[in-house]
Tab-separated table of C-alpha atoms and ligand atoms in Angstrom:
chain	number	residue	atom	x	y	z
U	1	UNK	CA	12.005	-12.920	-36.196
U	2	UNK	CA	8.139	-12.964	-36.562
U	3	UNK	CA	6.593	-14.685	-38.874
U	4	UNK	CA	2.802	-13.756	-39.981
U	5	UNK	CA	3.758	-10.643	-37.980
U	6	UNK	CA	1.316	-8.490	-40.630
U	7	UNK	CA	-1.380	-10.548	-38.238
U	8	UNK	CA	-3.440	-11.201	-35.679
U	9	UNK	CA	-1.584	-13.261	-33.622
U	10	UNK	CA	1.717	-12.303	-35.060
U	11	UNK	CA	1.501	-8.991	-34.857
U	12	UNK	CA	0.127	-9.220	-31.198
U	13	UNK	CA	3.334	-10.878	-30.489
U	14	UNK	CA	5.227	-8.326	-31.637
U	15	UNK	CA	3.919	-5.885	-29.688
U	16	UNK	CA	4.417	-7.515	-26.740
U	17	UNK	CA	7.985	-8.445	-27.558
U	18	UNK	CA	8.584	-4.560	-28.237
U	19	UNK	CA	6.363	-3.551	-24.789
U	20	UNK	CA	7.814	-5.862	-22.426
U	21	UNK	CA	11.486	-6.471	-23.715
U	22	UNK	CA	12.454	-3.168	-26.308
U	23	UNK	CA	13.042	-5.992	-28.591
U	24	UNK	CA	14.016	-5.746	-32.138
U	25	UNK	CA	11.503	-7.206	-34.414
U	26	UNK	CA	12.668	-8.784	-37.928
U	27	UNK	CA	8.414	-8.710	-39.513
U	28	UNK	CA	7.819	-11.598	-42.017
U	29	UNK	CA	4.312	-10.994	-44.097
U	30	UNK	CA	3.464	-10.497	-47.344
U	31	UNK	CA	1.373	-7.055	-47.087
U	32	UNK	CA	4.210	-4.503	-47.168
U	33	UNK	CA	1.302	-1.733	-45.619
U	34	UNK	CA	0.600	-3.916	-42.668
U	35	UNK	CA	4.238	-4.902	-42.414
U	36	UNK	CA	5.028	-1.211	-42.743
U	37	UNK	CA	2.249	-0.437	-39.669
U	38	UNK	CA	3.469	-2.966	-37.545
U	39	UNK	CA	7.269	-1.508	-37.602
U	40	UNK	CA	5.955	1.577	-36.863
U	41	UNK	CA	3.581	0.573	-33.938
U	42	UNK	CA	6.802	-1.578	-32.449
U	43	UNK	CA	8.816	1.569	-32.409
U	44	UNK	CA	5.709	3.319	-30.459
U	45	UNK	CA	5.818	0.726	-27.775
U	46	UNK	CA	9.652	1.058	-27.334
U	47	UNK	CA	10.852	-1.557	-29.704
U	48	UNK	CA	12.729	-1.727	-33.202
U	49	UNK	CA	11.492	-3.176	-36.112
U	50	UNK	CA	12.574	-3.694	-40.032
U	51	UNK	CA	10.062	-5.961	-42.511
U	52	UNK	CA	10.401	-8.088	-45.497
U	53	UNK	CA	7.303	-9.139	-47.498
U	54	UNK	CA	8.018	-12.588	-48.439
U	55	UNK	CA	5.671	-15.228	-49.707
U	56	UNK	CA	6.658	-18.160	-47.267
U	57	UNK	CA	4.603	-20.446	-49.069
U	58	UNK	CA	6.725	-20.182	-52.472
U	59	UNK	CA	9.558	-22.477	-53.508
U	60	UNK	CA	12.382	-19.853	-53.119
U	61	UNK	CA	11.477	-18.061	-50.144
U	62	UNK	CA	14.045	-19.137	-47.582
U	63	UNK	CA	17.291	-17.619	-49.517
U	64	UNK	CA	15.328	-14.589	-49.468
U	65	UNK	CA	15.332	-14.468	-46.230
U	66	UNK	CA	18.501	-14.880	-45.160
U	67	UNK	CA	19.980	-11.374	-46.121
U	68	UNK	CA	17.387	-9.866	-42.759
U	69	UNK	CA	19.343	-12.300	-40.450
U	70	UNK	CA	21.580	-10.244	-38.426
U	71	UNK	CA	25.157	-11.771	-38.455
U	72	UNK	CA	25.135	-11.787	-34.938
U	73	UNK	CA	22.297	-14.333	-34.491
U	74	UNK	CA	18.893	-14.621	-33.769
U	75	UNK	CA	17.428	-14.613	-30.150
U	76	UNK	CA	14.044	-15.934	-31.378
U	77	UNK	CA	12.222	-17.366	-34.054
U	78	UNK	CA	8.362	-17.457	-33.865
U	79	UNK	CA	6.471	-18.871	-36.746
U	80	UNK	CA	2.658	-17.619	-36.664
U	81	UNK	CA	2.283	-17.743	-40.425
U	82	UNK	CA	-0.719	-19.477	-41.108
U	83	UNK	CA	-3.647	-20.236	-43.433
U	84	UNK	CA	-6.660	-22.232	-42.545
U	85	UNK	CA	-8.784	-23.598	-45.148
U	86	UNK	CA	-11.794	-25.469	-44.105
U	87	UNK	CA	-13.658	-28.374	-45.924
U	88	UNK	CA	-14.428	-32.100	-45.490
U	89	UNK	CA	-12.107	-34.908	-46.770
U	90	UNK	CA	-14.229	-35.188	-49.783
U	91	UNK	CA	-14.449	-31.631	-51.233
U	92	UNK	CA	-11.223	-29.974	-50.327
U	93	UNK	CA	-9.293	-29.031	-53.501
U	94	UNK	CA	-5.702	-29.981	-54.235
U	95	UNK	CA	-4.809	-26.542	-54.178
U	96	UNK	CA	-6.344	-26.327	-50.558
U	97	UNK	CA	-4.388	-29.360	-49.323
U	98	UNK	CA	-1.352	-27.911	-50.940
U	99	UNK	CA	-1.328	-24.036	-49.603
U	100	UNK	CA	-1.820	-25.248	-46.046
U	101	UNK	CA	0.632	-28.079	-46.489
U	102	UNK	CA	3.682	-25.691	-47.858
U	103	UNK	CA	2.027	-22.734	-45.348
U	104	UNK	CA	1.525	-24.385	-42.198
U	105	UNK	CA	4.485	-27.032	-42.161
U	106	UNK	CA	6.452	-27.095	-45.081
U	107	UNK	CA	7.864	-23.212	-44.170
U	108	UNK	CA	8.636	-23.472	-40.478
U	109	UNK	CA	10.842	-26.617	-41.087
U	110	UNK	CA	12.645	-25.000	-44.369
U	111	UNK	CA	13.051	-21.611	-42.170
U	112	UNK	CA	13.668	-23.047	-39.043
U	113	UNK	CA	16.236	-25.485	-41.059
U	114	UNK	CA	17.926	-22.664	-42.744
U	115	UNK	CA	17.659	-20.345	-39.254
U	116	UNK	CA	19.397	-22.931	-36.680
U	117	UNK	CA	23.092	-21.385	-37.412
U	118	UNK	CA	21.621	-18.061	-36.446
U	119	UNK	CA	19.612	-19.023	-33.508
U	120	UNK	CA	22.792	-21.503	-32.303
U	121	UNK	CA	24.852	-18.240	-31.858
U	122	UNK	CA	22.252	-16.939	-29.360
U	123	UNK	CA	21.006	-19.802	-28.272
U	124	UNK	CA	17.960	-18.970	-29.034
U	125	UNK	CA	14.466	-20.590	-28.731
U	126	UNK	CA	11.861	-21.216	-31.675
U	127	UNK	CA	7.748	-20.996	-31.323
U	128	UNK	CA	5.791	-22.470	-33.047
U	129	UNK	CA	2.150	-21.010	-32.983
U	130	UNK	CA	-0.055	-24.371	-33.554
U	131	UNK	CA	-3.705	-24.742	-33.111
U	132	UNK	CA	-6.292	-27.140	-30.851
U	133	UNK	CA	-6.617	-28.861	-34.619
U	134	UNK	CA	-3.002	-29.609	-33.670
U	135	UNK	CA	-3.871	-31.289	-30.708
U	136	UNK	CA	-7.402	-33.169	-32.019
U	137	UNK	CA	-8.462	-33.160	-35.504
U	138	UNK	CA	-12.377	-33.220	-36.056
U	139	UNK	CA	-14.599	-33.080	-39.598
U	140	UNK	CA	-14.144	-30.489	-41.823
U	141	UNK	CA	-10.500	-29.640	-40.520
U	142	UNK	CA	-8.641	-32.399	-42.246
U	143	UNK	CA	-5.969	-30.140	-44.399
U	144	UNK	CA	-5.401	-27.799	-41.181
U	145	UNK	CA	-5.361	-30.257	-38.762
U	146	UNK	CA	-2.262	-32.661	-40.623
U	147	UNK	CA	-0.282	-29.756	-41.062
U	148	UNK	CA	-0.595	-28.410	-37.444
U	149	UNK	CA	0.033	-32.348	-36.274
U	150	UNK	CA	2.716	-32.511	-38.079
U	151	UNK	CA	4.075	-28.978	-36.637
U	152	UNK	CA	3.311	-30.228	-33.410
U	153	UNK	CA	6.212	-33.517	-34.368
U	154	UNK	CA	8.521	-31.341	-36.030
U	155	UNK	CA	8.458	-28.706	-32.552
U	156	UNK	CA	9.161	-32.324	-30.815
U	157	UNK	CA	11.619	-34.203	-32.727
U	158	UNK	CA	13.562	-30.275	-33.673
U	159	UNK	CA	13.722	-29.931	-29.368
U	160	UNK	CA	15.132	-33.603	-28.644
U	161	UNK	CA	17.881	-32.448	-31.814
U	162	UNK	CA	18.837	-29.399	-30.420
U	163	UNK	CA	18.072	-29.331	-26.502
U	164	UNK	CA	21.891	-29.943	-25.464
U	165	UNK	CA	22.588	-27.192	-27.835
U	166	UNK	CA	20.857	-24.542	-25.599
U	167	UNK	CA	18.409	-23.868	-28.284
U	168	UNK	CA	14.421	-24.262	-26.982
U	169	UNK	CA	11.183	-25.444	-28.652
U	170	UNK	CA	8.005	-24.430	-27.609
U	171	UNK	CA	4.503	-25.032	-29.102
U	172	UNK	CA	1.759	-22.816	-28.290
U	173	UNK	CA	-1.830	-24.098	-29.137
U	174	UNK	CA	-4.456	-21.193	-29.230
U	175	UNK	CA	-8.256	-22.104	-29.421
U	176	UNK	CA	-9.559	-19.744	-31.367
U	177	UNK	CA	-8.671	-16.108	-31.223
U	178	UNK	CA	-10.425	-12.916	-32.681
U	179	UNK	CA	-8.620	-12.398	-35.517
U	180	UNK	CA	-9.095	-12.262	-39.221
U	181	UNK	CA	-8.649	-16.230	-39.483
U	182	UNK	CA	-11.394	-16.560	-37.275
U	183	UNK	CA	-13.620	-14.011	-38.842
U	184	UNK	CA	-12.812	-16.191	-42.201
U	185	UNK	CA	-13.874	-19.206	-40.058
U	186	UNK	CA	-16.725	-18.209	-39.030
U	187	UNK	CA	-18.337	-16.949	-42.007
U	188	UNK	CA	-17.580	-20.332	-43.425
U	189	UNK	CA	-19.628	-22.373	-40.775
U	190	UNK	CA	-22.592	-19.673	-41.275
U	191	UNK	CA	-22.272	-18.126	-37.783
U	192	UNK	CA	-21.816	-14.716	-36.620
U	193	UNK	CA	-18.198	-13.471	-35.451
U	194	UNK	CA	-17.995	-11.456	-31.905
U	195	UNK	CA	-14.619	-10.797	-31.358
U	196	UNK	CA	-15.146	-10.737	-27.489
U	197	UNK	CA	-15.761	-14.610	-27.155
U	198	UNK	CA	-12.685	-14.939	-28.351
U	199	UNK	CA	-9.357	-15.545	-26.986
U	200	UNK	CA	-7.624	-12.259	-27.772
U	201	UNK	CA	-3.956	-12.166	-29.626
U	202	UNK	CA	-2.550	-10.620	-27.112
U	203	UNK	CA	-3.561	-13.548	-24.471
U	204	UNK	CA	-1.511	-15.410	-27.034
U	205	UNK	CA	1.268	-13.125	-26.914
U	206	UNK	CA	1.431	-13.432	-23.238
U	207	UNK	CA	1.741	-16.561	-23.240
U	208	UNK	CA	4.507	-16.606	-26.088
U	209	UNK	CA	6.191	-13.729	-23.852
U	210	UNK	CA	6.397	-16.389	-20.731
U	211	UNK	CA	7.450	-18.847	-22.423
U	212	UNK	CA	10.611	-16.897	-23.952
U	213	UNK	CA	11.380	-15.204	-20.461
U	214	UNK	CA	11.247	-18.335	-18.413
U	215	UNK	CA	14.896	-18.932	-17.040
U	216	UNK	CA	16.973	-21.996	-17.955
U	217	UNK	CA	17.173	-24.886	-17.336
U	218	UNK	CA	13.364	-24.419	-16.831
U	219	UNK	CA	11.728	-24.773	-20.737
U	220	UNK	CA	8.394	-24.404	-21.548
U	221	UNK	CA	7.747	-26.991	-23.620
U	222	UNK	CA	3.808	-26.455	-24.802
U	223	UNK	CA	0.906	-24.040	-23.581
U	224	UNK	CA	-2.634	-24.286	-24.465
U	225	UNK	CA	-5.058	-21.177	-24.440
U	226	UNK	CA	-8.329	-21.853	-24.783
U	227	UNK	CA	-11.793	-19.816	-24.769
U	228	UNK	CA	-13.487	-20.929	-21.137
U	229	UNK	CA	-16.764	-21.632	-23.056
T	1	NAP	N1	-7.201	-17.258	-35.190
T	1	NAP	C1	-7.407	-18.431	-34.663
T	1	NAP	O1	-8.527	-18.771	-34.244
T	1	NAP	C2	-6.256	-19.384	-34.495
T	1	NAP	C3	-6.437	-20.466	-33.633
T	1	NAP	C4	-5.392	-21.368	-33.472
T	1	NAP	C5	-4.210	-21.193	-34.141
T	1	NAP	N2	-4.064	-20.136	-34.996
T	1	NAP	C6	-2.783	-20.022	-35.700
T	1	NAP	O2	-2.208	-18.774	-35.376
T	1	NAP	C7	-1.350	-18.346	-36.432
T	1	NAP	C8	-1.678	-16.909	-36.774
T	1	NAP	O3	-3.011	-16.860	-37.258
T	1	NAP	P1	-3.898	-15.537	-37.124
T	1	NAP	O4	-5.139	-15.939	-36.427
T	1	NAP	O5	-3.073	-14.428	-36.603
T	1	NAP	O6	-4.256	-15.341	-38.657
T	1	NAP	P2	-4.292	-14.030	-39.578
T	1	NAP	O7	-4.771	-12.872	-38.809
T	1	NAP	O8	-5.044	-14.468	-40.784
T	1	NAP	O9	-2.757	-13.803	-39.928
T	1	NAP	C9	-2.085	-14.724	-40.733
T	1	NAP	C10	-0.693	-14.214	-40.982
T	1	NAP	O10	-0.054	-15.149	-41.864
T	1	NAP	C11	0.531	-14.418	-42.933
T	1	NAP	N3	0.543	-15.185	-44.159
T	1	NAP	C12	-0.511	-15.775	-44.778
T	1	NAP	N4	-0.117	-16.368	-45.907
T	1	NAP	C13	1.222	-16.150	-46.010
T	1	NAP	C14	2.215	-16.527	-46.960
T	1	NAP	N5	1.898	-17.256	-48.047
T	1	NAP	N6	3.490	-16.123	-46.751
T	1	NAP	C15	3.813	-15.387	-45.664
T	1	NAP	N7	2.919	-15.011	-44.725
T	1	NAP	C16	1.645	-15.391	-44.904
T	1	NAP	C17	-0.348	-13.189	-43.089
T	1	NAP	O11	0.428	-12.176	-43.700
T	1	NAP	P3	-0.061	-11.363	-45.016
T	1	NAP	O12	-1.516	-11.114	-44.848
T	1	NAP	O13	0.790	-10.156	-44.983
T	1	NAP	O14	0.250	-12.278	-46.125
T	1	NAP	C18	-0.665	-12.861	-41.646
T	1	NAP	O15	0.364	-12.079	-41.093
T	1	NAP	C19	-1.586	-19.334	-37.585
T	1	NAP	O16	-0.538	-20.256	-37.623
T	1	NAP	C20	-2.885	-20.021	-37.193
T	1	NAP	O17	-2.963	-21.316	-37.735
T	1	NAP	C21	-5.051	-19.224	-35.177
């Protein structure tokens, strides 16, 4: 299961899920079009896909996704779901502070939560797609940056629960990557948005790709991917 999967990153990992390993891919997003592409891209590159366009952010949304988890259990769980608003201390809004809050922490642990019975079966392994504002928080960042610190203690404190289980955490912190979040970001700081000083998604989906085929008892615990400059 991919969450965010209608995006950048998520749908990147997707992809590579469906090039490297055939896998079947359960699509979270909200844009049933792009949900609807990406299924039909993952079949292309040898996978399977089906999609549900759920709002993760809503009070609600977990029950609604438990009908797409296959009775048999999950393998993997990666949330990439994300929103990133921007603004100092001062002059972010509630409603800011809130959508990232129930967005970028409050939905991993209520899915992860509700998805451990599924991914116990497997023994499966849950990534969480952070951020360097995960890692060090600077101005302007202040509602990201909590929510992805936070994700970065509930990836830790979820892996020392559920370790002797079998089950593996990994975080992955991207720099930033050429997607639409960046192009939002960097329209908001004034500056021009090339793509191709980006990390790419699919760099990101490598690395989410190694850490899911690295053999036990070996776990990959974190992985930061940066730009160079
Ligand atoms: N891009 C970067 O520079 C960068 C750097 C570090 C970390 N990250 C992290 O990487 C992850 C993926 O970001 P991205 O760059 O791929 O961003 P993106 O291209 O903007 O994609 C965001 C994804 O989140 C989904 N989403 C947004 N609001 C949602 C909601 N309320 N309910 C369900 N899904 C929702 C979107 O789906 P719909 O459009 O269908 O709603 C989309 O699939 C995020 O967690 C982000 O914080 C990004």
């Amino acid at each position: 299961m991919v969450t965010g999967a209608s995006g950048g990153i998520g749908r990147a990992v997707s992809l590579a899920l469906a090039i490297h390993h055939n896998a079947h891919i359960i699509a979270l997003g909200r844009d049933s079009r792009r949900l609807e592409q990406l299924c039909s891209d993952v079949r292309a590159a040898g996978g399977t896909a089906s999609a549900a366009s759920i709002d993760l952010a809503a009070d609600g949304a977990i029950p609604s996704i438990l009908p797409h988890i296959p009775s048999t259990g999950l393998y993997g769980l990666i949330h990439s779901a994300g929103v990133c608003p921007l603004g100092s201390v001062e002059k972010t809004s509630e409603d800011d502070l809130e959508g990232s809050w129930r967005l970028n922490l409050r939905a991993p642990y209520l899915v992860t939560a509700a998805l451990l019975p599924a991914l116990r079966k497997k023994r499966g392994h849950v990534l969480f797609i952070n951020s360097g504002a995960g890692r060090v928080a600077k101005a302007g960042w202040s509602a990201y940056a909590m929510a992805k610190h936070g994700l970065k203690a509930l990836a830790d404190a979820l892996r020392d629960e559920v370790s002797s289980e079998g089950i593996r955490v990994t975080s992955i912190f991207p720099g930033r990557t050429a997607t639409d979040m960046q192009a939002f970001v960097r329209a908001h700081e004034g500056r021009p948005y090339d793509p191709s000083e980006w990390v790419q998604p699919a760099d990101v989906a490598e690395a989410v790709v190694l850490a899911l085929t690295t053999p036990t008892p070996s776990l990959v615990e974190e992985i930061v991917v940066r730009p160079m400059s």
